[in-house]
Amino acid sequence: MAMVSMRQLLDEAAAGGYGVGAFNVNNMEQIQAIMEAARETSSPVIIQASRGARSYTNDRFLYHLMEAAVELYPEIPVALHQDHGNSPATCISAIEQGFTSVMMDGSLLDDGKTPADFAYNIQVTREVVEHAHAVGVTVEGELGTLGGIEDGVGSGEIHLTDPDQAVEFVEQTGIDALAVAIGTSHGAYKFSRKPDGKVLAMNLIQEIHEKLPTTHLVMHGSSSVPKELIDIINEYGGEIRPTWGVPVEEIQLGIRHGVRKINVDTDSRLAITGAIRKAMAEDPGEFDPRSYLKPARAAMQQVIAQRMTQFGQAGHAGDYEPRSLTEMRDFYAGATA
Ligand code: 13P
Protein backbone atom coordinates (compact mmCIF):
# COMPACT_ATOMS: atom_id res chain seq x y z
CA MET A 1 0.00 0.00 0.00
CA ALA A 2 1.33 3.46 -0.83
CA MET A 3 1.26 6.27 1.68
CA VAL A 4 -2.22 7.74 1.63
CA SER A 5 -3.69 11.18 1.89
CA MET A 6 -4.57 12.31 5.39
CA ARG A 7 -7.84 13.72 4.07
CA GLN A 8 -9.03 10.23 3.21
CA LEU A 9 -8.07 8.87 6.65
CA LEU A 10 -9.98 11.71 8.32
CA ASP A 11 -13.03 11.44 6.02
CA GLU A 12 -13.24 7.75 6.89
CA ALA A 13 -12.81 8.53 10.58
CA ALA A 14 -15.64 11.07 10.39
CA ALA A 15 -17.90 8.53 8.68
CA GLY A 16 -17.01 5.94 11.34
CA GLY A 17 -17.20 8.37 14.27
CA TYR A 18 -13.66 7.79 15.53
CA GLY A 19 -10.38 9.71 15.91
CA VAL A 20 -6.95 8.99 14.44
CA GLY A 21 -3.78 9.53 16.47
CA ALA A 22 -1.01 11.48 14.78
CA PHE A 23 2.23 10.35 16.34
CA ASN A 24 5.53 12.20 16.03
CA VAL A 25 8.71 10.45 14.96
CA ASN A 26 12.44 11.19 14.83
CA ASN A 27 13.98 7.80 14.12
CA MET A 28 13.52 4.22 12.96
CA GLU A 29 12.54 2.79 16.34
CA GLN A 30 9.64 5.23 16.70
CA ILE A 31 8.33 4.41 13.22
CA GLN A 32 8.61 0.70 14.02
CA ALA A 33 6.81 1.15 17.34
CA ILE A 34 3.90 2.94 15.65
CA MET A 35 3.62 0.46 12.80
CA GLU A 36 3.69 -2.50 15.20
CA ALA A 37 1.01 -0.85 17.32
CA ALA A 38 -1.04 -0.24 14.16
CA ARG A 39 -0.72 -3.90 13.17
CA GLU A 40 -1.51 -5.10 16.69
CA THR A 41 -4.71 -3.04 16.77
CA SER A 42 -5.47 -3.01 13.02
CA SER A 43 -5.44 0.80 12.89
CA PRO A 44 -5.00 3.37 10.13
CA VAL A 45 -2.38 5.84 11.30
CA ILE A 46 -0.81 9.26 10.80
CA ILE A 47 2.92 9.55 11.27
CA GLN A 48 4.15 13.11 11.58
CA ALA A 49 7.48 14.89 11.59
CA SER A 50 8.18 18.39 12.82
CA ARG A 51 10.74 20.62 11.15
CA GLY A 52 13.17 19.68 13.91
CA ALA A 53 12.53 15.99 13.25
CA ARG A 54 13.08 16.46 9.52
CA SER A 55 16.41 18.11 10.09
CA TYR A 56 17.46 15.53 12.74
CA THR A 57 16.48 12.55 10.60
CA ASN A 58 17.22 14.00 7.16
CA ASP A 59 14.29 13.97 4.73
CA ARG A 60 15.64 11.13 2.61
CA PHE A 61 16.19 8.84 5.59
CA LEU A 62 12.72 9.68 6.81
CA TYR A 63 11.10 9.09 3.46
CA HIS A 64 12.80 5.74 2.92
CA LEU A 65 11.99 4.60 6.45
CA MET A 66 8.37 5.40 5.65
CA GLU A 67 8.63 3.51 2.36
CA ALA A 68 9.87 0.51 4.33
CA ALA A 69 6.93 0.93 6.70
CA VAL A 70 4.35 0.83 3.89
CA GLU A 71 6.12 -2.10 2.26
CA LEU A 72 6.32 -4.15 5.46
CA TYR A 73 2.83 -3.28 6.74
CA PRO A 74 0.78 -3.38 3.52
CA GLU A 75 -2.49 -3.74 5.39
CA ILE A 76 -2.08 -0.40 7.24
CA PRO A 77 -3.18 2.90 5.62
CA VAL A 78 -0.56 5.44 6.70
CA ALA A 79 -0.27 9.16 6.00
CA LEU A 80 2.98 11.09 6.37
CA HIS A 81 2.32 14.56 7.73
CA GLN A 82 4.45 17.68 8.23
CA ASP A 83 3.75 18.90 11.77
CA HIS A 84 3.80 22.70 12.31
CA GLY A 85 5.13 23.92 8.97
CA ASN A 86 6.30 27.47 9.69
CA SER A 87 6.09 28.79 6.13
CA PRO A 88 4.80 27.88 2.67
CA ALA A 89 8.41 27.01 1.73
CA THR A 90 8.60 24.38 4.49
CA CYS A 91 5.29 22.84 3.42
CA ILE A 92 6.23 22.84 -0.25
CA SER A 93 9.56 21.16 0.49
CA ALA A 94 7.71 18.50 2.53
CA ILE A 95 5.41 17.84 -0.44
CA GLU A 96 8.45 17.55 -2.71
CA GLN A 97 9.91 15.04 -0.26
CA GLY A 98 6.84 12.80 -0.47
CA PHE A 99 4.72 13.90 2.50
CA THR A 100 1.02 13.26 1.85
CA SER A 101 -0.17 15.95 4.24
CA VAL A 102 1.15 19.24 5.59
CA MET A 103 0.28 21.62 8.37
CA MET A 104 0.71 25.29 7.61
CA ASP A 105 0.83 26.86 11.05
CA GLY A 106 0.15 30.47 10.12
CA SER A 107 -0.97 31.23 13.67
CA LEU A 108 2.69 32.14 14.18
CA LEU A 109 5.08 34.08 11.96
CA ASP A 110 7.78 32.07 10.22
CA ASP A 111 10.07 32.38 13.25
CA GLY A 112 7.67 29.86 14.81
CA LYS A 113 7.33 32.08 17.89
CA THR A 114 5.57 35.37 17.22
CA PRO A 115 1.75 35.24 17.05
CA ALA A 116 0.63 36.28 13.56
CA ASP A 117 -2.45 38.27 12.61
CA PHE A 118 -5.52 36.78 10.96
CA ALA A 119 -4.82 38.22 7.50
CA TYR A 120 -1.31 36.75 7.46
CA ASN A 121 -2.63 33.36 8.58
CA ILE A 122 -5.23 33.32 5.81
CA GLN A 123 -2.73 34.39 3.18
CA VAL A 124 -0.01 31.80 3.90
CA THR A 125 -2.50 28.98 4.53
CA ARG A 126 -4.38 29.73 1.30
CA GLU A 127 -1.07 29.67 -0.60
CA VAL A 128 -0.24 26.22 0.77
CA VAL A 129 -3.75 24.89 0.04
CA GLU A 130 -3.48 25.97 -3.60
CA HIS A 131 -0.13 24.26 -3.97
CA ALA A 132 -0.99 21.11 -1.99
CA HIS A 133 -4.44 20.38 -3.37
CA ALA A 134 -3.09 20.65 -6.92
CA VAL A 135 -1.08 17.49 -6.15
CA GLY A 136 -3.66 15.76 -3.92
CA VAL A 137 -1.96 16.57 -0.62
CA THR A 138 -3.98 17.39 2.52
CA VAL A 139 -3.64 20.67 4.45
CA GLU A 140 -4.15 21.37 8.14
CA GLY A 141 -4.31 24.97 9.34
CA GLU A 142 -4.30 26.42 12.84
CA LEU A 143 -6.31 29.24 14.36
CA GLY A 144 -5.51 30.47 17.85
CA THR A 145 -2.26 29.50 19.55
CA LEU A 146 -1.34 26.63 21.82
CA GLY A 147 0.72 27.03 24.94
CA GLY A 148 4.11 25.43 25.41
CA ILE A 149 7.04 25.12 23.06
CA GLU A 150 7.82 22.06 20.94
CA ASP A 151 11.10 21.71 19.06
CA GLY A 152 11.54 25.47 19.50
CA VAL A 153 8.06 26.11 18.02
CA GLY A 154 5.42 28.02 19.97
CA SER A 155 4.76 31.48 21.36
CA GLY A 156 4.30 30.10 24.87
CA GLU A 157 0.97 31.98 25.02
CA ILE A 158 -2.48 30.46 24.69
CA HIS A 159 -5.04 32.29 22.49
CA LEU A 160 -8.25 30.28 22.28
CA THR A 161 -9.85 29.80 18.86
CA ASP A 162 -12.79 32.08 18.11
CA PRO A 163 -15.60 29.98 16.54
CA ASP A 164 -16.85 32.72 14.17
CA GLN A 165 -13.34 33.46 13.01
CA ALA A 166 -12.88 29.71 12.46
CA VAL A 167 -15.76 29.73 9.95
CA GLU A 168 -14.22 32.63 8.04
CA PHE A 169 -10.79 30.99 8.16
CA VAL A 170 -12.02 27.71 6.70
CA GLU A 171 -14.05 29.48 4.01
CA GLN A 172 -11.15 31.71 3.00
CA THR A 173 -8.45 29.03 2.98
CA GLY A 174 -10.14 25.79 1.88
CA ILE A 175 -8.22 23.68 4.44
CA ASP A 176 -9.11 20.06 5.12
CA ALA A 177 -8.47 20.10 8.85
CA LEU A 178 -8.39 22.81 11.50
CA ALA A 179 -6.21 22.74 14.61
CA VAL A 180 -8.06 24.49 17.39
CA ALA A 181 -6.62 26.05 20.51
CA ILE A 182 -8.70 25.02 23.51
CA GLY A 183 -6.16 25.44 26.30
CA THR A 184 -3.78 22.55 25.64
CA SER A 185 -0.06 23.00 25.19
CA HIS A 186 2.84 20.97 23.88
CA GLY A 187 5.17 19.12 26.20
CA ALA A 188 4.95 17.39 29.59
CA TYR A 189 4.01 20.42 31.69
CA LYS A 190 0.49 21.21 30.56
CA PHE A 191 -1.51 21.56 33.77
CA SER A 192 -0.64 21.79 37.46
CA ARG A 193 -3.76 19.84 38.39
CA LYS A 194 -6.21 17.56 36.61
CA PRO A 195 -7.81 19.89 34.04
CA ASP A 196 -11.52 20.61 34.31
CA GLY A 197 -13.86 22.65 32.09
CA LYS A 198 -12.27 25.90 33.35
CA VAL A 199 -8.86 25.13 31.88
CA LEU A 200 -9.82 22.93 28.96
CA ALA A 201 -12.40 24.65 26.74
CA MET A 202 -14.07 21.52 25.32
CA ASN A 203 -17.22 23.62 24.78
CA LEU A 204 -15.33 25.47 22.03
CA ILE A 205 -14.88 22.22 20.11
CA GLN A 206 -18.59 21.60 20.28
CA GLU A 207 -19.35 25.14 19.12
CA ILE A 208 -16.85 25.04 16.25
CA HIS A 209 -18.08 21.62 15.13
CA GLU A 210 -21.67 22.89 15.02
CA LYS A 211 -20.58 25.79 12.81
CA LEU A 212 -18.20 23.68 10.67
CA PRO A 213 -19.64 20.16 10.65
CA THR A 214 -17.58 18.97 7.67
CA THR A 215 -14.19 20.34 8.76
CA HIS A 216 -12.00 17.83 10.56
CA LEU A 217 -10.90 19.24 13.91
CA VAL A 218 -7.42 18.61 15.28
CA MET A 219 -6.36 18.57 18.90
CA HIS A 220 -2.70 19.37 19.43
CA GLY A 221 -0.92 18.92 22.74
CA SER A 222 -2.98 15.82 23.47
CA SER A 223 -0.60 13.66 25.44
CA SER A 224 -2.15 12.38 28.63
CA VAL A 225 1.21 12.40 30.46
CA PRO A 226 0.46 9.22 32.45
CA LYS A 227 1.73 9.23 36.01
CA GLU A 228 2.98 5.66 35.67
CA LEU A 229 5.37 6.71 32.87
CA ILE A 230 6.65 9.66 34.90
CA ASP A 231 7.11 7.39 37.90
CA ILE A 232 9.37 5.05 35.91
CA ILE A 233 11.54 7.97 34.77
CA ASN A 234 11.81 9.35 38.29
CA GLU A 235 12.42 5.95 39.85
CA TYR A 236 15.49 5.57 37.67
CA GLY A 237 17.11 8.94 38.28
CA GLY A 238 14.93 11.30 36.25
CA GLU A 239 13.51 14.55 37.53
CA ILE A 240 10.06 15.17 36.10
CA ARG A 241 7.97 17.47 38.29
CA PRO A 242 4.35 16.61 39.15
CA THR A 243 2.21 17.42 36.11
CA TRP A 244 -1.02 16.59 34.32
CA GLY A 245 -1.85 16.04 30.67
CA VAL A 246 -5.11 15.86 28.73
CA PRO A 247 -7.36 13.14 30.18
CA VAL A 248 -8.28 10.53 27.57
CA GLU A 249 -11.98 10.98 28.39
CA GLU A 250 -11.74 14.66 27.33
CA ILE A 251 -10.23 13.58 24.01
CA GLN A 252 -13.05 11.06 23.60
CA LEU A 253 -15.54 13.86 24.27
CA GLY A 254 -13.79 15.85 21.52
CA ILE A 255 -14.03 12.89 19.15
CA ARG A 256 -17.81 12.85 19.69
CA HIS A 257 -17.79 16.49 18.51
CA GLY A 258 -15.72 16.43 15.34
CA VAL A 259 -12.14 15.89 16.53
CA ARG A 260 -10.57 13.51 14.01
CA LYS A 261 -6.81 13.99 14.45
CA ILE A 262 -5.16 13.82 17.83
CA ASN A 263 -1.50 14.83 18.14
CA VAL A 264 0.62 12.84 20.56
CA ASP A 265 4.37 13.15 21.01
CA THR A 266 5.16 13.60 24.71
CA ASP A 267 3.64 10.26 25.80
CA SER A 268 5.96 8.45 23.37
CA ARG A 269 8.95 10.41 24.62
CA LEU A 270 8.11 9.60 28.24
CA ALA A 271 7.67 5.89 27.48
CA ILE A 272 10.99 5.72 25.63
CA THR A 273 12.96 7.65 28.23
CA GLY A 274 11.59 5.62 31.13
CA ALA A 275 12.42 2.35 29.41
CA ILE A 276 15.95 3.45 28.55
CA ARG A 277 16.64 4.70 32.09
CA LYS A 278 15.32 1.45 33.54
CA ALA A 279 17.32 -0.78 31.19
CA MET A 280 20.53 1.13 31.82
CA ALA A 281 20.05 1.23 35.58
CA GLU A 282 19.26 -2.46 35.78
CA ASP A 283 22.29 -3.54 33.78
CA PRO A 284 25.00 -0.88 34.06
CA GLY A 285 27.61 -3.16 32.52
CA GLU A 286 25.67 -3.50 29.25
CA PHE A 287 26.65 -1.28 26.34
CA ASP A 288 24.84 -2.76 23.34
CA PRO A 289 22.37 -0.03 22.23
CA ARG A 290 19.83 -2.75 21.41
CA SER A 291 19.66 -3.60 25.12
CA TYR A 292 17.88 -0.30 25.81
CA LEU A 293 16.42 0.56 22.39
CA LYS A 294 14.39 -2.68 22.24
CA PRO A 295 12.56 -2.04 25.54
CA ALA A 296 12.20 1.62 24.53
CA ARG A 297 10.52 0.64 21.28
CA ALA A 298 8.27 -1.84 23.09
CA ALA A 299 7.26 0.78 25.69
CA MET A 300 6.33 3.24 22.96
CA GLN A 301 4.37 0.57 21.09
CA GLN A 302 2.40 -0.18 24.24
CA VAL A 303 1.32 3.43 24.85
CA ILE A 304 0.51 4.00 21.16
CA ALA A 305 -1.56 0.81 20.92
CA GLN A 306 -3.48 1.94 24.00
CA ARG A 307 -4.19 5.34 22.43
CA MET A 308 -5.27 3.74 19.14
CA THR A 309 -7.84 1.71 21.04
CA GLN A 310 -8.96 4.71 23.10
CA PHE A 311 -9.30 6.99 20.06
CA GLY A 312 -11.41 4.35 18.29
CA GLN A 313 -9.22 3.88 15.20
CA ALA A 314 -8.47 0.28 16.21
CA GLY A 315 -10.10 -2.26 13.90
CA HIS A 316 -10.50 0.20 10.99
CA ALA A 317 -7.32 -0.45 8.95
CA GLY A 318 -9.10 -2.66 6.43
CA ASP A 319 -12.29 -0.64 6.02
CA TYR A 320 -11.42 1.01 2.72
CA GLU A 321 -9.27 1.05 -0.39
CA PRO A 322 -6.75 3.87 -0.25
CA ARG A 323 -7.15 6.56 -2.89
CA SER A 324 -4.05 7.70 -4.73
CA LEU A 325 -2.86 11.30 -4.54
CA THR A 326 -3.85 11.61 -8.22
CA GLU A 327 -7.41 10.66 -7.30
CA MET A 328 -7.28 13.15 -4.45
CA ARG A 329 -6.03 15.84 -6.86
CA ASP A 330 -9.03 15.15 -9.10
CA PHE A 331 -11.32 15.21 -6.08
CA TYR A 332 -10.06 18.71 -5.13
CA ALA A 333 -10.23 19.89 -8.74
CA GLY A 334 -13.86 18.72 -8.88
CA ALA A 335 -14.66 20.41 -5.60
CA THR A 336 -13.40 23.76 -6.83
CA ALA A 337 -14.57 23.48 -10.45
P1 13P B 1 2.11 16.58 23.12
O1 13P B 1 3.35 17.33 23.56
O2 13P B 1 0.99 16.76 24.09
O3 13P B 1 2.40 15.16 22.85
O4 13P B 1 1.61 17.25 21.77
C1 13P B 1 2.23 16.93 20.55
C2 13P B 1 1.73 17.78 19.44
O5 13P B 1 0.72 18.46 19.53
C3 13P B 1 2.50 17.76 18.18
O6 13P B 1 2.08 18.75 17.27
Coordinates of C-alpha atoms and ligand atoms in Angstrom, one line a residue:
M1 CA 0.0 0.0 0.0
A2 CA 1.3 3.5 -0.8
M3 CA 1.3 6.3 1.7
V4 CA -2.2 7.7 1.6
S5 CA -3.7 11.2 1.9
M6 CA -4.6 12.3 5.4
R7 CA -7.8 13.7 4.1
Q8 CA -9.0 10.2 3.2
L9 CA -8.1 8.9 6.7
L10 CA -10.0 11.7 8.3
D11 CA -13.0 11.4 6.0
E12 CA -13.2 7.7 6.9
A13 CA -12.8 8.5 10.6
A14 CA -15.6 11.1 10.4
A15 CA -17.9 8.5 8.7
G16 CA -17.0 5.9 11.3
G17 CA -17.2 8.4 14.3
Y18 CA -13.7 7.8 15.5
G19 CA -10.4 9.7 15.9
V20 CA -7.0 9.0 14.4
G21 CA -3.8 9.5 16.5
A22 CA -1.0 11.5 14.8
F23 CA 2.2 10.4 16.3
N24 CA 5.5 12.2 16.0
V25 CA 8.7 10.5 15.0
N26 CA 12.4 11.2 14.8
N27 CA 14.0 7.8 14.1
M28 CA 13.5 4.2 13.0
E29 CA 12.5 2.8 16.3
Q30 CA 9.6 5.2 16.7
I31 CA 8.3 4.4 13.2
Q32 CA 8.6 0.7 14.0
A33 CA 6.8 1.2 17.3
I34 CA 3.9 2.9 15.7
M35 CA 3.6 0.5 12.8
E36 CA 3.7 -2.5 15.2
A37 CA 1.0 -0.8 17.3
A38 CA -1.0 -0.2 14.2
R39 CA -0.7 -3.9 13.2
E40 CA -1.5 -5.1 16.7
T41 CA -4.7 -3.0 16.8
S42 CA -5.5 -3.0 13.0
S43 CA -5.4 0.8 12.9
P44 CA -5.0 3.4 10.1
V45 CA -2.4 5.8 11.3
I46 CA -0.8 9.3 10.8
I47 CA 2.9 9.6 11.3
Q48 CA 4.2 13.1 11.6
A49 CA 7.5 14.9 11.6
S50 CA 8.2 18.4 12.8
R51 CA 10.7 20.6 11.2
G52 CA 13.2 19.7 13.9
A53 CA 12.5 16.0 13.2
R54 CA 13.1 16.5 9.5
S55 CA 16.4 18.1 10.1
Y56 CA 17.5 15.5 12.7
T57 CA 16.5 12.5 10.6
N58 CA 17.2 14.0 7.2
D59 CA 14.3 14.0 4.7
R60 CA 15.6 11.1 2.6
F61 CA 16.2 8.8 5.6
L62 CA 12.7 9.7 6.8
Y63 CA 11.1 9.1 3.5
H64 CA 12.8 5.7 2.9
L65 CA 12.0 4.6 6.5
M66 CA 8.4 5.4 5.6
E67 CA 8.6 3.5 2.4
A68 CA 9.9 0.5 4.3
A69 CA 6.9 0.9 6.7
V70 CA 4.4 0.8 3.9
E71 CA 6.1 -2.1 2.3
L72 CA 6.3 -4.1 5.5
Y73 CA 2.8 -3.3 6.7
P74 CA 0.8 -3.4 3.5
E75 CA -2.5 -3.7 5.4
I76 CA -2.1 -0.4 7.2
P77 CA -3.2 2.9 5.6
V78 CA -0.6 5.4 6.7
A79 CA -0.3 9.2 6.0
L80 CA 3.0 11.1 6.4
H81 CA 2.3 14.6 7.7
Q82 CA 4.4 17.7 8.2
D83 CA 3.7 18.9 11.8
H84 CA 3.8 22.7 12.3
G85 CA 5.1 23.9 9.0
N86 CA 6.3 27.5 9.7
S87 CA 6.1 28.8 6.1
P88 CA 4.8 27.9 2.7
A89 CA 8.4 27.0 1.7
T90 CA 8.6 24.4 4.5
C91 CA 5.3 22.8 3.4
I92 CA 6.2 22.8 -0.2
S93 CA 9.6 21.2 0.5
A94 CA 7.7 18.5 2.5
I95 CA 5.4 17.8 -0.4
E96 CA 8.4 17.6 -2.7
Q97 CA 9.9 15.0 -0.3
G98 CA 6.8 12.8 -0.5
F99 CA 4.7 13.9 2.5
T100 CA 1.0 13.3 1.8
S101 CA -0.2 16.0 4.2
V102 CA 1.1 19.2 5.6
M103 CA 0.3 21.6 8.4
M104 CA 0.7 25.3 7.6
D105 CA 0.8 26.9 11.0
G106 CA 0.1 30.5 10.1
S107 CA -1.0 31.2 13.7
L108 CA 2.7 32.1 14.2
L109 CA 5.1 34.1 12.0
D110 CA 7.8 32.1 10.2
D111 CA 10.1 32.4 13.3
G112 CA 7.7 29.9 14.8
K113 CA 7.3 32.1 17.9
T114 CA 5.6 35.4 17.2
P115 CA 1.8 35.2 17.0
A116 CA 0.6 36.3 13.6
D117 CA -2.5 38.3 12.6
F118 CA -5.5 36.8 11.0
A119 CA -4.8 38.2 7.5
Y120 CA -1.3 36.7 7.5
N121 CA -2.6 33.4 8.6
I122 CA -5.2 33.3 5.8
Q123 CA -2.7 34.4 3.2
V124 CA 0.0 31.8 3.9
T125 CA -2.5 29.0 4.5
R126 CA -4.4 29.7 1.3
E127 CA -1.1 29.7 -0.6
V128 CA -0.2 26.2 0.8
V129 CA -3.7 24.9 0.0
E130 CA -3.5 26.0 -3.6
H131 CA -0.1 24.3 -4.0
A132 CA -1.0 21.1 -2.0
H133 CA -4.4 20.4 -3.4
A134 CA -3.1 20.7 -6.9
V135 CA -1.1 17.5 -6.1
G136 CA -3.7 15.8 -3.9
V137 CA -2.0 16.6 -0.6
T138 CA -4.0 17.4 2.5
V139 CA -3.6 20.7 4.5
E140 CA -4.2 21.4 8.1
G141 CA -4.3 25.0 9.3
E142 CA -4.3 26.4 12.8
L143 CA -6.3 29.2 14.4
G144 CA -5.5 30.5 17.8
T145 CA -2.3 29.5 19.5
L146 CA -1.3 26.6 21.8
G147 CA 0.7 27.0 24.9
G148 CA 4.1 25.4 25.4
I149 CA 7.0 25.1 23.1
E150 CA 7.8 22.1 20.9
D151 CA 11.1 21.7 19.1
G152 CA 11.5 25.5 19.5
V153 CA 8.1 26.1 18.0
G154 CA 5.4 28.0 20.0
S155 CA 4.8 31.5 21.4
G156 CA 4.3 30.1 24.9
E157 CA 1.0 32.0 25.0
I158 CA -2.5 30.5 24.7
H159 CA -5.0 32.3 22.5
L160 CA -8.2 30.3 22.3
T161 CA -9.8 29.8 18.9
D162 CA -12.8 32.1 18.1
P163 CA -15.6 30.0 16.5
D164 CA -16.9 32.7 14.2
Q165 CA -13.3 33.5 13.0
A166 CA -12.9 29.7 12.5
V167 CA -15.8 29.7 10.0
E168 CA -14.2 32.6 8.0
F169 CA -10.8 31.0 8.2
V170 CA -12.0 27.7 6.7
E171 CA -14.1 29.5 4.0
Q172 CA -11.2 31.7 3.0
T173 CA -8.5 29.0 3.0
G174 CA -10.1 25.8 1.9
I175 CA -8.2 23.7 4.4
D176 CA -9.1 20.1 5.1
A177 CA -8.5 20.1 8.9
L178 CA -8.4 22.8 11.5
A179 CA -6.2 22.7 14.6
V180 CA -8.1 24.5 17.4
A181 CA -6.6 26.1 20.5
I182 CA -8.7 25.0 23.5
G183 CA -6.2 25.4 26.3
T184 CA -3.8 22.5 25.6
S185 CA -0.1 23.0 25.2
H186 CA 2.8 21.0 23.9
G187 CA 5.2 19.1 26.2
A188 CA 4.9 17.4 29.6
Y189 CA 4.0 20.4 31.7
K190 CA 0.5 21.2 30.6
F191 CA -1.5 21.6 33.8
S192 CA -0.6 21.8 37.5
R193 CA -3.8 19.8 38.4
K194 CA -6.2 17.6 36.6
P195 CA -7.8 19.9 34.0
D196 CA -11.5 20.6 34.3
G197 CA -13.9 22.7 32.1
K198 CA -12.3 25.9 33.3
V199 CA -8.9 25.1 31.9
L200 CA -9.8 22.9 29.0
A201 CA -12.4 24.6 26.7
M202 CA -14.1 21.5 25.3
N203 CA -17.2 23.6 24.8
L204 CA -15.3 25.5 22.0
I205 CA -14.9 22.2 20.1
Q206 CA -18.6 21.6 20.3
E207 CA -19.4 25.1 19.1
I208 CA -16.8 25.0 16.3
H209 CA -18.1 21.6 15.1
E210 CA -21.7 22.9 15.0
K211 CA -20.6 25.8 12.8
L212 CA -18.2 23.7 10.7
P213 CA -19.6 20.2 10.6
T214 CA -17.6 19.0 7.7
T215 CA -14.2 20.3 8.8
H216 CA -12.0 17.8 10.6
L217 CA -10.9 19.2 13.9
V218 CA -7.4 18.6 15.3
M219 CA -6.4 18.6 18.9
H220 CA -2.7 19.4 19.4
G221 CA -0.9 18.9 22.7
S222 CA -3.0 15.8 23.5
S223 CA -0.6 13.7 25.4
S224 CA -2.1 12.4 28.6
V225 CA 1.2 12.4 30.5
P226 CA 0.5 9.2 32.4
K227 CA 1.7 9.2 36.0
E228 CA 3.0 5.7 35.7
L229 CA 5.4 6.7 32.9
I230 CA 6.7 9.7 34.9
D231 CA 7.1 7.4 37.9
I232 CA 9.4 5.1 35.9
I233 CA 11.5 8.0 34.8
N234 CA 11.8 9.4 38.3
E235 CA 12.4 5.9 39.9
Y236 CA 15.5 5.6 37.7
G237 CA 17.1 8.9 38.3
G238 CA 14.9 11.3 36.2
E239 CA 13.5 14.6 37.5
I240 CA 10.1 15.2 36.1
R241 CA 8.0 17.5 38.3
P242 CA 4.3 16.6 39.1
T243 CA 2.2 17.4 36.1
W244 CA -1.0 16.6 34.3
G245 CA -1.8 16.0 30.7
V246 CA -5.1 15.9 28.7
P247 CA -7.4 13.1 30.2
V248 CA -8.3 10.5 27.6
E249 CA -12.0 11.0 28.4
E250 CA -11.7 14.7 27.3
I251 CA -10.2 13.6 24.0
Q252 CA -13.0 11.1 23.6
L253 CA -15.5 13.9 24.3
G254 CA -13.8 15.9 21.5
I255 CA -14.0 12.9 19.1
R256 CA -17.8 12.8 19.7
H257 CA -17.8 16.5 18.5
G258 CA -15.7 16.4 15.3
V259 CA -12.1 15.9 16.5
R260 CA -10.6 13.5 14.0
K261 CA -6.8 14.0 14.5
I262 CA -5.2 13.8 17.8
N263 CA -1.5 14.8 18.1
V264 CA 0.6 12.8 20.6
D265 CA 4.4 13.2 21.0
T266 CA 5.2 13.6 24.7
D267 CA 3.6 10.3 25.8
S268 CA 6.0 8.4 23.4
R269 CA 9.0 10.4 24.6
L270 CA 8.1 9.6 28.2
A271 CA 7.7 5.9 27.5
I272 CA 11.0 5.7 25.6
T273 CA 13.0 7.7 28.2
G274 CA 11.6 5.6 31.1
A275 CA 12.4 2.3 29.4
I276 CA 16.0 3.5 28.6
R277 CA 16.6 4.7 32.1
K278 CA 15.3 1.5 33.5
A279 CA 17.3 -0.8 31.2
M280 CA 20.5 1.1 31.8
A281 CA 20.1 1.2 35.6
E282 CA 19.3 -2.5 35.8
D283 CA 22.3 -3.5 33.8
P284 CA 25.0 -0.9 34.1
G285 CA 27.6 -3.2 32.5
E286 CA 25.7 -3.5 29.2
F287 CA 26.6 -1.3 26.3
D288 CA 24.8 -2.8 23.3
P289 CA 22.4 0.0 22.2
R290 CA 19.8 -2.8 21.4
S291 CA 19.7 -3.6 25.1
Y292 CA 17.9 -0.3 25.8
L293 CA 16.4 0.6 22.4
K294 CA 14.4 -2.7 22.2
P295 CA 12.6 -2.0 25.5
A296 CA 12.2 1.6 24.5
R297 CA 10.5 0.6 21.3
A298 CA 8.3 -1.8 23.1
A299 CA 7.3 0.8 25.7
M300 CA 6.3 3.2 23.0
Q301 CA 4.4 0.6 21.1
Q302 CA 2.4 -0.2 24.2
V303 CA 1.3 3.4 24.9
I304 CA 0.5 4.0 21.2
A305 CA -1.6 0.8 20.9
Q306 CA -3.5 1.9 24.0
R307 CA -4.2 5.3 22.4
M308 CA -5.3 3.7 19.1
T309 CA -7.8 1.7 21.0
Q310 CA -9.0 4.7 23.1
F311 CA -9.3 7.0 20.1
G312 CA -11.4 4.3 18.3
Q313 CA -9.2 3.9 15.2
A314 CA -8.5 0.3 16.2
G315 CA -10.1 -2.3 13.9
H316 CA -10.5 0.2 11.0
A317 CA -7.3 -0.5 9.0
G318 CA -9.1 -2.7 6.4
D319 CA -12.3 -0.6 6.0
Y320 CA -11.4 1.0 2.7
E321 CA -9.3 1.0 -0.4
P322 CA -6.7 3.9 -0.3
R323 CA -7.1 6.6 -2.9
S324 CA -4.0 7.7 -4.7
L325 CA -2.9 11.3 -4.5
T326 CA -3.8 11.6 -8.2
E327 CA -7.4 10.7 -7.3
M328 CA -7.3 13.2 -4.5
R329 CA -6.0 15.8 -6.9
D330 CA -9.0 15.2 -9.1
F331 CA -11.3 15.2 -6.1
Y332 CA -10.1 18.7 -5.1
A333 CA -10.2 19.9 -8.7
G334 CA -13.9 18.7 -8.9
A335 CA -14.7 20.4 -5.6
T336 CA -13.4 23.8 -6.8
A337 CA -14.6 23.5 -10.5
Ligands
13P1 P1 2.1 16.6 23.1 O1 3.3 17.3 23.6 O2 1.0 16.8 24.1 O3 2.4 15.2 22.8 O4 1.6 17.2 21.8 C1 2.2 16.9 20.5 C2 1.7 17.8 19.4 O5 0.7 18.5 19.5 C3 2.5 17.8 18.2 O6 2.1 18.7 17.3

